[in-house]
PDB file of C-alpha atoms in Angstrom:
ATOM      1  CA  UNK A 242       0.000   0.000   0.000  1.00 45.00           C
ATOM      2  CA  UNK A 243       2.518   2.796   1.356  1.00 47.00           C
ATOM      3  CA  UNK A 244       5.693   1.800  -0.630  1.00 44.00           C
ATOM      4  CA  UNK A 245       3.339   1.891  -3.691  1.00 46.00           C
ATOM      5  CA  UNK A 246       1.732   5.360  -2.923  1.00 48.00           C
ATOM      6  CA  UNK A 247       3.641   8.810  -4.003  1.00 48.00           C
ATOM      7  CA  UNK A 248       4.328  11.744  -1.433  1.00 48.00           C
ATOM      8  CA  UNK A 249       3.131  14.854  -2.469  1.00 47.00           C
ATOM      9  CA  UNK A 250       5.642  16.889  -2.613  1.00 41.00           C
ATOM     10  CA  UNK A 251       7.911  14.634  -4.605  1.00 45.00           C
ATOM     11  CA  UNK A 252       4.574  13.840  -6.954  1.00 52.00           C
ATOM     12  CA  UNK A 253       4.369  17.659  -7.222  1.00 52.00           C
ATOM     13  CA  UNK A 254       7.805  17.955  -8.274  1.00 44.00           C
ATOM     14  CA  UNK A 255       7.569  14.773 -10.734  1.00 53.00           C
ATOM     15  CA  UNK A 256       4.504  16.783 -12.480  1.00 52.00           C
ATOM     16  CA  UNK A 257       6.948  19.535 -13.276  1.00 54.00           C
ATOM     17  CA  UNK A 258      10.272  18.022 -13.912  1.00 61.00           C
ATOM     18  CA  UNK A 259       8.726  14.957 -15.413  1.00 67.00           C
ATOM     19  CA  UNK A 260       8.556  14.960 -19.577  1.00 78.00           C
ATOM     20  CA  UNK A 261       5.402  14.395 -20.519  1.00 81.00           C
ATOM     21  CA  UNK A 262       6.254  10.880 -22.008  1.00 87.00           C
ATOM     22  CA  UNK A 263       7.213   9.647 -19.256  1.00 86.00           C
ATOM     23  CA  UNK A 264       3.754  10.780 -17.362  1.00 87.00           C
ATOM     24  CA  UNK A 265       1.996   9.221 -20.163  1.00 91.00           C
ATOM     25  CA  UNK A 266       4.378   5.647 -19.436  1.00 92.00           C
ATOM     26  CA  UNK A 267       2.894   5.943 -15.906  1.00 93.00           C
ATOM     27  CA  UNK A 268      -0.592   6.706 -16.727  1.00 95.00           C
ATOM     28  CA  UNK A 269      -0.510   3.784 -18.764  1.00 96.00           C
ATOM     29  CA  UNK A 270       1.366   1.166 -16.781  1.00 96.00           C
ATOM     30  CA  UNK A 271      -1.519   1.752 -13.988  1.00 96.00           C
ATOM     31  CA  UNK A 272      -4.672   1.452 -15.591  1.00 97.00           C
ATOM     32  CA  UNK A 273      -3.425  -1.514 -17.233  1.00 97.00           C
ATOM     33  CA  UNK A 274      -2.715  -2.851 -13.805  1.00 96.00           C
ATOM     34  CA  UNK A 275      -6.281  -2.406 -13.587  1.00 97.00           C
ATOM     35  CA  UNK A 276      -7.381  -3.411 -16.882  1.00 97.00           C
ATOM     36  CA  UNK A 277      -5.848  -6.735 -15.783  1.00 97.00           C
ATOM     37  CA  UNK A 278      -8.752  -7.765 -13.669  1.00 97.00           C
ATOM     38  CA  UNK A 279     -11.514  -4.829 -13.394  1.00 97.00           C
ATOM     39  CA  UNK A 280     -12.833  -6.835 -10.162  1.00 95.00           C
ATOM     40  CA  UNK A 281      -9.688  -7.774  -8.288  1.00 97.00           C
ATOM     41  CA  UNK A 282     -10.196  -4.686  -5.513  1.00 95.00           C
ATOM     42  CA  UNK A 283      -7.856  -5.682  -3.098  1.00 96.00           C
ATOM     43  CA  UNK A 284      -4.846  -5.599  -5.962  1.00 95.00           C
ATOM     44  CA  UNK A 285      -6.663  -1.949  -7.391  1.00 97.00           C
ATOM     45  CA  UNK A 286      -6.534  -1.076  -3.954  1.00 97.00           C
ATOM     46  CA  UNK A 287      -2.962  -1.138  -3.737  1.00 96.00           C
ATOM     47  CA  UNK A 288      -2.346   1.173  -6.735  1.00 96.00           C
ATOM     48  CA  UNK A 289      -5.259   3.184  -6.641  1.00 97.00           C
ATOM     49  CA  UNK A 290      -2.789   6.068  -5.221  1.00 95.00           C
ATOM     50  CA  UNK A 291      -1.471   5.755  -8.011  1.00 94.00           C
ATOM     51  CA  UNK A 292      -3.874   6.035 -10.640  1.00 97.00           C
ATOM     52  CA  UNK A 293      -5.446   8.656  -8.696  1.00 96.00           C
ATOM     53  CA  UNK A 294      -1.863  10.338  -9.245  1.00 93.00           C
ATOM     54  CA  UNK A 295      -1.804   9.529 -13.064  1.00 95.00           C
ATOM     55  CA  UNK A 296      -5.395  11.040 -13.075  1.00 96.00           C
ATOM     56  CA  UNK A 297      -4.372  14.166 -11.138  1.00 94.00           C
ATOM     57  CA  UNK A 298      -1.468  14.908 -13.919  1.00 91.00           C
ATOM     58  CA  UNK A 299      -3.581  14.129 -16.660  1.00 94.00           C
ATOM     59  CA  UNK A 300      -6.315  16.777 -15.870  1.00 94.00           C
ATOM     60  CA  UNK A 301      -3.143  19.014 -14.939  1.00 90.00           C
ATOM     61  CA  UNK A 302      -1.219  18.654 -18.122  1.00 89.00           C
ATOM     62  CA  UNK A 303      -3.721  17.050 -20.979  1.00 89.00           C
ATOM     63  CA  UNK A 304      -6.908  18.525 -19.517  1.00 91.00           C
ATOM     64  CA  UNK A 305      -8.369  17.982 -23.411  1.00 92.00           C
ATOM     65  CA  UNK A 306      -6.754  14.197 -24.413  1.00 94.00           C
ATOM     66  CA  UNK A 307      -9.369  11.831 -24.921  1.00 95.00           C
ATOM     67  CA  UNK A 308      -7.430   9.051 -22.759  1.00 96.00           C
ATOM     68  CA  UNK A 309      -8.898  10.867 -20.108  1.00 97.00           C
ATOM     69  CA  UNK A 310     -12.387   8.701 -20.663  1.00 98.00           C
ATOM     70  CA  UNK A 311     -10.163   5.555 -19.981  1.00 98.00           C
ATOM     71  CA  UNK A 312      -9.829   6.315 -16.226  1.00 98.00           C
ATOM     72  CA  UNK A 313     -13.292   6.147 -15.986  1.00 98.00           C
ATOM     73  CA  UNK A 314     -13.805   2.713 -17.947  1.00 98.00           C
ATOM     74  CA  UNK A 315     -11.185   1.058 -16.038  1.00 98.00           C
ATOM     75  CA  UNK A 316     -11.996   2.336 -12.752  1.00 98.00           C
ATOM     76  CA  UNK A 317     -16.336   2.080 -12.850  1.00 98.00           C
ATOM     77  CA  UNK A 318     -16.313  -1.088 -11.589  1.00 97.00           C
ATOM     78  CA  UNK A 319     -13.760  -0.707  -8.599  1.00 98.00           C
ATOM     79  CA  UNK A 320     -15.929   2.895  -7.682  1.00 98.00           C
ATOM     80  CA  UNK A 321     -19.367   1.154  -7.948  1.00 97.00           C
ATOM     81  CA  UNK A 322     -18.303  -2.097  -5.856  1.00 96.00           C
ATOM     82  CA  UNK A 323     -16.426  -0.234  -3.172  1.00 97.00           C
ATOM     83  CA  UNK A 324     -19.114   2.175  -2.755  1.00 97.00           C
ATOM     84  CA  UNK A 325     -16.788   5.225  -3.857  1.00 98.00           C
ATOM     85  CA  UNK A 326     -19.758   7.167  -5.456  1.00 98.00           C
ATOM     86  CA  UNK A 327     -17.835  10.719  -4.931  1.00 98.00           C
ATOM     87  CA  UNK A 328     -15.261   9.461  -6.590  1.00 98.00           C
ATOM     88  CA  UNK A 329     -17.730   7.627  -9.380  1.00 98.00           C
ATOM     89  CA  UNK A 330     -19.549  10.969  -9.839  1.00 98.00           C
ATOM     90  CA  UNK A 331     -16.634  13.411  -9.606  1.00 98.00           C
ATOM     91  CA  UNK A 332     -15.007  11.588 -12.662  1.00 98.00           C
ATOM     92  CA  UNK A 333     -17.536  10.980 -14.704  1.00 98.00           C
ATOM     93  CA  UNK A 334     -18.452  14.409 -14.560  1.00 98.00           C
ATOM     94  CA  UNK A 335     -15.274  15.715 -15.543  1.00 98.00           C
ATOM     95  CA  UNK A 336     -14.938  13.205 -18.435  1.00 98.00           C
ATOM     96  CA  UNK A 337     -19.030  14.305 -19.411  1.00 98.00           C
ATOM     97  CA  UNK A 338     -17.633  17.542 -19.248  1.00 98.00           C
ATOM     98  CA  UNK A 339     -14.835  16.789 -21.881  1.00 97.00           C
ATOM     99  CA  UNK A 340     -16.854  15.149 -23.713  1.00 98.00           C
ATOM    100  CA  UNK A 341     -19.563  18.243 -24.208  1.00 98.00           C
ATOM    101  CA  UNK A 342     -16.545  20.407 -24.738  1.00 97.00           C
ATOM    102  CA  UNK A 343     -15.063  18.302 -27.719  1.00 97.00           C
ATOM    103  CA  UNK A 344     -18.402  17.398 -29.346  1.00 97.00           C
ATOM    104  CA  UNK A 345     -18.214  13.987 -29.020  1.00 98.00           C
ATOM    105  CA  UNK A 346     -21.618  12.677 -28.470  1.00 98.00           C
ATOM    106  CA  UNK A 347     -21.505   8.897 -28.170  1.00 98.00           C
ATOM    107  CA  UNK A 348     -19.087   9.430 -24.765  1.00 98.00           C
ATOM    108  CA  UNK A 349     -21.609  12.232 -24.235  1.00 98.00           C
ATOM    109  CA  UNK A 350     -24.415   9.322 -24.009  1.00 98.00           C
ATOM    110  CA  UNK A 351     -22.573   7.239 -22.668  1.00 98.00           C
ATOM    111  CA  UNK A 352     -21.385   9.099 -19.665  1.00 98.00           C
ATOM    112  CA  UNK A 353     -24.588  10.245 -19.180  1.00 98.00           C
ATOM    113  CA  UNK A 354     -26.324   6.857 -18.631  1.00 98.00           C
ATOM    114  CA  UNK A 355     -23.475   6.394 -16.298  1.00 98.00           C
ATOM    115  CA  UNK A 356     -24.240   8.984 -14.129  1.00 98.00           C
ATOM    116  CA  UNK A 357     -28.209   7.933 -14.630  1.00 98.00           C
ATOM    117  CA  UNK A 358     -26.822   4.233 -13.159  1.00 98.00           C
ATOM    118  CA  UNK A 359     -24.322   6.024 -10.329  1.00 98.00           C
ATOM    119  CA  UNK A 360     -27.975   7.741  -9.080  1.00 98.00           C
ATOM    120  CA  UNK A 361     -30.161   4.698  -9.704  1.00 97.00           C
ATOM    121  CA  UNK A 362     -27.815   2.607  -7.540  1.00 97.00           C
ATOM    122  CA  UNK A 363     -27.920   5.014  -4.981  1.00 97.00           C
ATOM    123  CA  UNK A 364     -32.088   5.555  -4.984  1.00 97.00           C
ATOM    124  CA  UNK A 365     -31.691   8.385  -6.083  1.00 98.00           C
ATOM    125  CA  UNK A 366     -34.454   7.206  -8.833  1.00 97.00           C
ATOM    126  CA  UNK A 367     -36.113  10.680 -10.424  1.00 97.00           C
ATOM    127  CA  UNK A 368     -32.415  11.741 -10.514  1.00 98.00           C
ATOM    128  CA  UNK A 369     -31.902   8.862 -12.394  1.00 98.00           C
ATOM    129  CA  UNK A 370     -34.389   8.719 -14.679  1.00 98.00           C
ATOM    130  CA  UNK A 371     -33.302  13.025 -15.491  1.00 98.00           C
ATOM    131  CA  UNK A 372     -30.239  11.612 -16.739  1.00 98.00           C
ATOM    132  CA  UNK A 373     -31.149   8.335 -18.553  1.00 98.00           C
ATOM    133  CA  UNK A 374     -33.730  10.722 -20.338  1.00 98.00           C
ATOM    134  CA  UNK A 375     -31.090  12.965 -21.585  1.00 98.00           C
ATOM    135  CA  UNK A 376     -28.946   9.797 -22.781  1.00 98.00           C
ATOM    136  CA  UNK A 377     -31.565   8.367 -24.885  1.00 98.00           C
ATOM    137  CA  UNK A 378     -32.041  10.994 -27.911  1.00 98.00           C
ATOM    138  CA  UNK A 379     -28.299  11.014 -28.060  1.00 98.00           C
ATOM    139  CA  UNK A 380     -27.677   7.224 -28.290  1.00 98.00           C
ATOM    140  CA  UNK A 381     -30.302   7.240 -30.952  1.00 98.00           C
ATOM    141  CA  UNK A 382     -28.424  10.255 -32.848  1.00 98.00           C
ATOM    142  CA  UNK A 383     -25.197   8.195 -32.842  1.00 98.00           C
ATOM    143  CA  UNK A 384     -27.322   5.016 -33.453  1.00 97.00           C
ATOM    144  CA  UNK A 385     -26.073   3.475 -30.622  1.00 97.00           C
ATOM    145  CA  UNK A 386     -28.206   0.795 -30.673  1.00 97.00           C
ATOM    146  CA  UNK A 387     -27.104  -1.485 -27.737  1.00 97.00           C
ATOM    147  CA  UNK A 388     -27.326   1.782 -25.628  1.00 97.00           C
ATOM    148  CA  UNK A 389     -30.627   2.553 -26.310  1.00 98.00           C
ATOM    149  CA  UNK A 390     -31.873  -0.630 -25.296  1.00 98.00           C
ATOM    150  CA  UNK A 391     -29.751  -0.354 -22.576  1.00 97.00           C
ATOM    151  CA  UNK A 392     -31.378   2.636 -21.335  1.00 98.00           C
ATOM    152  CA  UNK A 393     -34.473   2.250 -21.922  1.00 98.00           C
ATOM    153  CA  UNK A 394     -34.035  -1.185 -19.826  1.00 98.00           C
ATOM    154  CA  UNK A 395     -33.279   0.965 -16.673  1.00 98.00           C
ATOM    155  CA  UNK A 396     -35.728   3.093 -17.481  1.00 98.00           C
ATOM    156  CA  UNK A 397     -38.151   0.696 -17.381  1.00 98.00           C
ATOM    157  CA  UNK A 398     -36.990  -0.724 -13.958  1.00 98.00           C
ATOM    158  CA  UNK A 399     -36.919   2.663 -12.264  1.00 98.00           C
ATOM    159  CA  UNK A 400     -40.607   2.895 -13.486  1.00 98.00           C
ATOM    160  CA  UNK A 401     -41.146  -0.653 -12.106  1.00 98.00           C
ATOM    161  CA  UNK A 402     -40.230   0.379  -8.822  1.00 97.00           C
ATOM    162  CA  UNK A 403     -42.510   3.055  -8.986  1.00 97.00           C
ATOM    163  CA  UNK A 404     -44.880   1.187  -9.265  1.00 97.00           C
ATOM    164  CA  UNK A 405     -45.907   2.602 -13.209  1.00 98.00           C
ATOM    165  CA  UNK A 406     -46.248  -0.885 -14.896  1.00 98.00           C
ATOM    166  CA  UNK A 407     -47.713   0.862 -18.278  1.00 98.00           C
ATOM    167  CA  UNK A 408     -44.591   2.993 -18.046  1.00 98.00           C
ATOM    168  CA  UNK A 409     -42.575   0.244 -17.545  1.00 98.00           C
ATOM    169  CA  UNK A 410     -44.151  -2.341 -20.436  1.00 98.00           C
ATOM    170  CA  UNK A 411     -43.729   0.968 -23.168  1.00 98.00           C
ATOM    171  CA  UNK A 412     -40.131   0.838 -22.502  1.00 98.00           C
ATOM    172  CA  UNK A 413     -39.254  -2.587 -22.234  1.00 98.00           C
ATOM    173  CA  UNK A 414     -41.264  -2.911 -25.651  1.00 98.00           C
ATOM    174  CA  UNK A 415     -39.260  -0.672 -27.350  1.00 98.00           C
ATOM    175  CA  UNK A 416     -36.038  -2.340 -25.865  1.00 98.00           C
ATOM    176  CA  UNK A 417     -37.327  -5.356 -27.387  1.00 98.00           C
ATOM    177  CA  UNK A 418     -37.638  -3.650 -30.526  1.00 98.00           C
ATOM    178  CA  UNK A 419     -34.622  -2.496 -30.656  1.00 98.00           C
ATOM    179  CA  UNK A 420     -32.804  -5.597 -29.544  1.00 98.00           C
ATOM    180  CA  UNK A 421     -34.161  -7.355 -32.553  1.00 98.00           C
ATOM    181  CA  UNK A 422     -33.043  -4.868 -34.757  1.00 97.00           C
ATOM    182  CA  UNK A 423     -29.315  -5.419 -33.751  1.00 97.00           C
ATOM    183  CA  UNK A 424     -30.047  -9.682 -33.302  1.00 98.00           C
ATOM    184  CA  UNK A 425     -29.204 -10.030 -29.579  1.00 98.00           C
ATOM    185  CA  UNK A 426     -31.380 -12.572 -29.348  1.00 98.00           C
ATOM    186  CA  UNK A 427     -30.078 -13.626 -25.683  1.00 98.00           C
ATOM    187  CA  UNK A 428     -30.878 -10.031 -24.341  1.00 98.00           C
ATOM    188  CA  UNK A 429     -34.231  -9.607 -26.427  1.00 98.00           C
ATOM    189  CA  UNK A 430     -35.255 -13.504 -24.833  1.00 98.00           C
ATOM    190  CA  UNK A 431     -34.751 -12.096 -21.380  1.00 98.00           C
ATOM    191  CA  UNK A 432     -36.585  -8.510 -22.157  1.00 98.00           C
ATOM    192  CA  UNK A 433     -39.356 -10.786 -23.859  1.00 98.00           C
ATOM    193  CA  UNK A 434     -39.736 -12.733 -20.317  1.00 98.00           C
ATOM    194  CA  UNK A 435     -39.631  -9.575 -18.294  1.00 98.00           C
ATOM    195  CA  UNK A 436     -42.444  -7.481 -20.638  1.00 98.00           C
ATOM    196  CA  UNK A 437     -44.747 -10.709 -20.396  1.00 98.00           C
ATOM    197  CA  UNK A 438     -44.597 -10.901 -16.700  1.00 98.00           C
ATOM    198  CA  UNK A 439     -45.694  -7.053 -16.322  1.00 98.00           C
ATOM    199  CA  UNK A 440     -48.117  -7.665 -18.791  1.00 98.00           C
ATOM    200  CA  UNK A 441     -49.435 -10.614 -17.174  1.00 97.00           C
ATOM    201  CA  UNK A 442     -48.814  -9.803 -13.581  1.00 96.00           C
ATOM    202  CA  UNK A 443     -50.008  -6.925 -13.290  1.00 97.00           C
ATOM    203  CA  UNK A 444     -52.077  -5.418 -15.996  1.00 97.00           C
ATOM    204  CA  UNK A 445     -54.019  -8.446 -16.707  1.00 95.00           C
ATOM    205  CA  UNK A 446     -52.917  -8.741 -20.415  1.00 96.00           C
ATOM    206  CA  UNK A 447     -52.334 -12.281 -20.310  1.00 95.00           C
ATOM    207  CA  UNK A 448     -52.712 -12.972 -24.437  1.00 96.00           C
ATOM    208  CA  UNK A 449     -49.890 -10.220 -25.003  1.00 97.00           C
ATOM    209  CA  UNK A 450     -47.827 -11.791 -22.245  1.00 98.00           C
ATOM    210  CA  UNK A 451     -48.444 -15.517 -23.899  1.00 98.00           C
ATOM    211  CA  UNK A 452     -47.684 -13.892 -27.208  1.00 98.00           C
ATOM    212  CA  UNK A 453     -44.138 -12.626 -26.080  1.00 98.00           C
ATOM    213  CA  UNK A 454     -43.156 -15.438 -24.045  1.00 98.00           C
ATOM    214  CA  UNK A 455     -43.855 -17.961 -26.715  1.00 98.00           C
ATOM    215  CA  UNK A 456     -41.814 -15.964 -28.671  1.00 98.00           C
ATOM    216  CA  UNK A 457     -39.024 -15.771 -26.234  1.00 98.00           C
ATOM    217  CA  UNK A 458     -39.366 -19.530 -25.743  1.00 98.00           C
ATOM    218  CA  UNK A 459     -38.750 -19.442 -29.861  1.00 98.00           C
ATOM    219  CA  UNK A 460     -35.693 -17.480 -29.761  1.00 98.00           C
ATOM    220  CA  UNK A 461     -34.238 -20.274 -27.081  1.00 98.00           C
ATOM    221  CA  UNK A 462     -35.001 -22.998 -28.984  1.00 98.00           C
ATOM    222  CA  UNK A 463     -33.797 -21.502 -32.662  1.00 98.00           C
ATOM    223  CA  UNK A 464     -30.908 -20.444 -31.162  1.00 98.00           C
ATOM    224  CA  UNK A 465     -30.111 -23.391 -29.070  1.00 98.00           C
ATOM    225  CA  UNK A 466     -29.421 -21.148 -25.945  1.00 98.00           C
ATOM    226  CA  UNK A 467     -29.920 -22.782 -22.427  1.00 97.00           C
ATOM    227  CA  UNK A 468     -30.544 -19.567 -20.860  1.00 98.00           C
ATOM    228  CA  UNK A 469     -31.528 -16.062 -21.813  1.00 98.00           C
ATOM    229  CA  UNK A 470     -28.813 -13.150 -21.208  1.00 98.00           C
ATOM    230  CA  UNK A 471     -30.891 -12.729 -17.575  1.00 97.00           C
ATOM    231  CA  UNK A 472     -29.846 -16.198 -16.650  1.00 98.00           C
ATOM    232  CA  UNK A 473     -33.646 -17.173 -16.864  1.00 98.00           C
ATOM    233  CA  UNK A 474     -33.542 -20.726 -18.089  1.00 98.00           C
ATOM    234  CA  UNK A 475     -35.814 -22.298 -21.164  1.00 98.00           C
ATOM    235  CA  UNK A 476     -37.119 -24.327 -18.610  1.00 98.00           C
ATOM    236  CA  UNK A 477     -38.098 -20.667 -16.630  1.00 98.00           C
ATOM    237  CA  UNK A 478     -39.887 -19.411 -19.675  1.00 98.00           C
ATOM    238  CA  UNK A 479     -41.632 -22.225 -20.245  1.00 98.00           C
ATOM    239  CA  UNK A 480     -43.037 -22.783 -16.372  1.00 98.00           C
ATOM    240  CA  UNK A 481     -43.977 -19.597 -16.948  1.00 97.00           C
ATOM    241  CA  UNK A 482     -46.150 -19.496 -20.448  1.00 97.00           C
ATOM    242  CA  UNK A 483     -47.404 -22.819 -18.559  1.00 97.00           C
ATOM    243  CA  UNK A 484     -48.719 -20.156 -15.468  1.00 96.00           C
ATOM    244  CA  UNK A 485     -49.629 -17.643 -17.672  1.00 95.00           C
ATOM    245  CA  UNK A 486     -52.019 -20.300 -19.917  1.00 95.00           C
ATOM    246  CA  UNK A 487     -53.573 -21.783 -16.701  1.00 92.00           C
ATOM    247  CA  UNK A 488     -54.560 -18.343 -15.587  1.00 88.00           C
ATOM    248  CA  UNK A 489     -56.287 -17.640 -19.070  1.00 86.00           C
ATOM    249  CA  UNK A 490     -58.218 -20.580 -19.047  1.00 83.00           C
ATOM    250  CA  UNK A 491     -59.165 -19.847 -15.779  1.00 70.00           C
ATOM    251  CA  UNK A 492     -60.425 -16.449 -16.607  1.00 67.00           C
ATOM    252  CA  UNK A 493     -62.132 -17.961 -19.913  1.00 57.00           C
ATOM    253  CA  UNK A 494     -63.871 -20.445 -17.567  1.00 53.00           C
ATOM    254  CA  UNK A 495     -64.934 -17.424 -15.309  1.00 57.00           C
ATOM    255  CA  UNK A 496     -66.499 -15.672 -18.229  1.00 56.00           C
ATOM    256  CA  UNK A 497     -68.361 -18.754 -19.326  1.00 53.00           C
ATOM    257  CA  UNK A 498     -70.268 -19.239 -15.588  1.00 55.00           C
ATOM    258  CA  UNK A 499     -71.049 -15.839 -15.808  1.00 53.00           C
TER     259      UNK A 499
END
């Protein structure tokens, strides 16, 4: 830990006597320490000093280099396990920031769905939702397809928890959509299992729900995949479209008495 972390003073001197090349070595030499295994946080741990270092120089020195969106892709996933949401927020907002300054809209999106998760994880919901809102149009204008879905996915779980099912059932439909544009059949299986059981559950549309669960039970079977990209198995779809059948018999059955 110590031994690997750099005194201040000397790291102040180091920015200024440094050449930049040799910054750029060290930037680079850290976050592919990290790179190495995104979910190893005891061995990030160790050199986070460090990268917080390479990070400090780089804002310092190359405020407007694009490498600075790679600190933020290698260290999401050590921020969002160990709970360091300043830290989460702090750098994605700089690298959002870069990103509205240079034009580039993609990292624009995708930063911003970022954020939209960073809130979202911390209930923060109506936060969440402001800036998954503001990631959609751009994803579409860069036809970021994957992200859209993607998006609109979270989306439809923060309305979910809301308890807004027809919210909820509009944007997981036009995930689905979406996914089967692009052919990720494994993700559109599991979105297809997921719109049927709010449909079923709890807005009493059981023949759209049997409709989009047979056709998730399809995409299993043409594709030969044991499990959707949910980990739902074919044997959990089709328990389910078994469930969802009983019920509208039952409901046929009640209509007949009447």
């Amino acid at each position: 830990g110590e031994r690997l972390a750099l005194h201040q003073v000397l790291a102040d001197v180091a920015r200024t006597k440094l050449e930049p090349e040799a910054i750029e070595r060290h930037r680079d030499y850290y976050l592919a320490l990290v790179d190495e295994d995104r979910e190893d946080w005891q061995r990030i741990g160790q050199v986070y000093p460090q990268v917080q270092q390479a990070l400090t120089w780089q804002l310092a020195m190359q405020p407007d280099d694009e490498r600075l969106l790679d600190f933020h892709r290698s260290l999401k996933t050590y921020h969002s396990r160990q709970g360091l949401w300043s830290d989460y927020e702090d750098l994605a907002s700089k690298c959002l920031l870069w990103a509205q300054r240079n034009g580039d809209i993609a990292a624009q999106a995708w930063l911003l769905h970022q954020l939209g998760y960073m809130y979202s994880a911390l209930g923060e919901k109506q936060e969440a939702l402001r800036y998954f809102e503001q990631a959609l149009p751009l994803s579409r204008q860069v036809g970021d397809r994957s992200g859209e879905a993607t998006t609109l996915n979270n989306m439809a779980m923060i309305y979910f928890q809301q308890g807004q099912p027809e919210r909820t059932a509009d944007m997981l439909a036009g995930a689905v959509r979406t996914l089967r544009e692009i052919g990720a059949v494994a993700e559109e299986a599991a979105l297809l299992f997921n719109l049927a059981f709010v449909l079923g559950q709890y807005l009493g549309r059981q023949g759209e729900a049997i409709a989009h669960l047979t056709q998730s039970i399809e995409i299993l079977h043409r594709y030969r995949l044991p499990q959707d990209a949910a980990g739902q198995t074919l044997a959990q779809h089709e328990a389910f479209l078994a469930q969802l059948l009983r019920a509208s018999e039952g409901r046929e059955d009640e209509e007949e008495e009447e």
